């Protein structure tokens, strides 16, 4: 379901602020689709993913998308279960760009 949603948002360039918070069922494929959308869309400025687990093997896709994305300014990942390498990857992305991680 998440993949279809992200595909539609990318195709129609229909969102500037997207809230996918409190969604425990976004798995690896969903995060891959979200990362693809972040890379391709030029309208998305704010992504709220609070309380949505970002799994260890999904974080590299998101980090890569954040480095490429020119429009996303805020990624809200409060209580996303980040630690270790995934947190380091996302932290590097915020440090090298103008991305703001909200808590």
Short mmCIF file of C-alpha atoms in Angstrom, two decimals:
data_model
loop_
_atom_site.label_atom_id
_atom_site.label_comp_id
_atom_site.label_asym_id
_atom_site.label_seq_id
_atom_site.Cartn_x
_atom_site.Cartn_y
_atom_site.Cartn_z
CA UNK A 1 0.00 0.00 0.00
CA UNK A 2 2.75 2.46 0.86
CA UNK A 3 4.48 1.84 -2.46
CA UNK A 4 1.34 2.76 -4.41
CA UNK A 5 0.85 5.91 -2.33
CA UNK A 6 4.42 7.09 -2.86
CA UNK A 7 4.19 6.35 -6.60
CA UNK A 8 1.07 8.52 -6.87
CA UNK A 9 2.65 11.37 -4.92
CA UNK A 10 5.71 11.22 -7.16
CA UNK A 11 3.69 11.08 -10.37
CA UNK A 12 1.33 13.93 -9.54
CA UNK A 13 3.85 16.04 -7.58
CA UNK A 14 0.91 16.53 -5.25
CA UNK A 15 2.42 16.98 -1.80
CA UNK A 16 4.61 19.52 -0.10
CA UNK A 17 4.05 18.07 3.39
CA UNK A 18 3.53 14.34 3.88
CA UNK A 19 2.60 12.67 7.17
CA UNK A 20 3.15 8.91 7.37
CA UNK A 21 3.59 8.88 11.15
CA UNK A 22 2.38 6.08 13.44
CA UNK A 23 2.54 3.57 10.59
CA UNK A 24 4.06 0.34 11.90
CA UNK A 25 3.56 -1.54 8.64
CA UNK A 26 5.92 0.28 6.27
CA UNK A 27 8.53 -2.34 5.53
CA UNK A 28 11.61 -2.39 3.35
CA UNK A 29 9.66 -2.10 0.09
CA UNK A 30 7.70 0.84 1.49
CA UNK A 31 10.84 2.68 2.55
CA UNK A 32 12.46 1.95 -0.82
CA UNK A 33 9.41 3.49 -2.52
CA UNK A 34 9.55 6.47 -0.14
CA UNK A 35 13.24 6.95 -0.96
CA UNK A 36 12.50 6.78 -4.68
CA UNK A 37 9.76 9.38 -4.24
CA UNK A 38 12.12 11.65 -2.26
CA UNK A 39 14.69 11.48 -5.05
CA UNK A 40 12.22 12.15 -7.86
CA UNK A 41 9.76 14.69 -6.51
CA UNK A 42 10.61 18.37 -6.46
CA UNK A 43 7.63 19.49 -4.38
CA UNK A 44 8.08 17.54 -1.13
CA UNK A 45 9.50 19.78 1.59
CA UNK A 46 8.47 18.04 4.83
CA UNK A 47 8.18 14.33 5.62
CA UNK A 48 6.78 13.36 9.01
CA UNK A 49 7.56 9.73 9.85
CA UNK A 50 7.24 9.84 13.64
CA UNK A 51 6.73 6.47 15.30
CA UNK A 52 7.30 4.70 11.98
CA UNK A 53 10.16 2.20 12.30
CA UNK A 54 13.02 2.80 9.89
CA UNK A 55 14.71 -0.59 9.75
CA UNK A 56 18.48 -0.99 9.59
CA UNK A 57 18.48 -2.26 6.00
CA UNK A 58 16.12 0.53 4.82
CA UNK A 59 18.12 3.46 6.21
CA UNK A 60 20.78 3.42 3.44
CA UNK A 61 18.06 3.89 0.80
CA UNK A 62 16.66 6.87 2.69
CA UNK A 63 20.11 8.38 3.33
CA UNK A 64 21.01 8.12 -0.36
CA UNK A 65 17.70 9.72 -1.35
CA UNK A 66 18.26 12.57 1.09
CA UNK A 67 21.66 13.32 -0.42
CA UNK A 68 20.07 13.53 -3.88
CA UNK A 69 16.82 15.29 -2.97
CA UNK A 70 16.86 19.02 -3.54
CA UNK A 71 13.50 19.90 -2.07
CA UNK A 72 13.12 17.98 1.22
CA UNK A 73 14.02 20.32 4.07
CA UNK A 74 12.58 18.53 7.14
CA UNK A 75 12.53 14.82 7.96
CA UNK A 76 10.77 14.13 11.26
CA UNK A 77 11.91 10.72 12.57
CA UNK A 78 11.04 10.89 16.25
CA UNK A 79 10.80 7.42 17.82
CA UNK A 80 11.75 5.66 14.58
CA UNK A 81 14.02 3.19 16.36
CA UNK A 82 17.22 4.59 14.87
CA UNK A 83 20.59 3.68 16.34
CA UNK A 84 24.04 2.62 15.23
CA UNK A 85 24.94 2.69 11.56
CA UNK A 86 21.51 3.85 10.26
CA UNK A 87 21.60 6.83 12.62
CA UNK A 88 25.15 7.62 11.54
CA UNK A 89 24.18 7.51 7.84
CA UNK A 90 21.25 9.85 8.33
CA UNK A 91 23.28 12.12 10.59
CA UNK A 92 25.98 12.49 7.93
CA UNK A 93 23.29 13.43 5.44
CA UNK A 94 21.97 16.18 7.70
CA UNK A 95 25.49 17.45 8.38
CA UNK A 96 26.50 17.70 4.72
CA UNK A 97 23.30 19.29 3.45
CA UNK A 98 20.65 21.71 4.54
CA UNK A 99 18.34 19.02 5.88
CA UNK A 100 16.90 19.54 9.34
CA UNK A 101 16.04 16.52 11.47
CA UNK A 102 13.20 17.31 13.80
CA UNK A 103 12.66 15.49 17.08
#
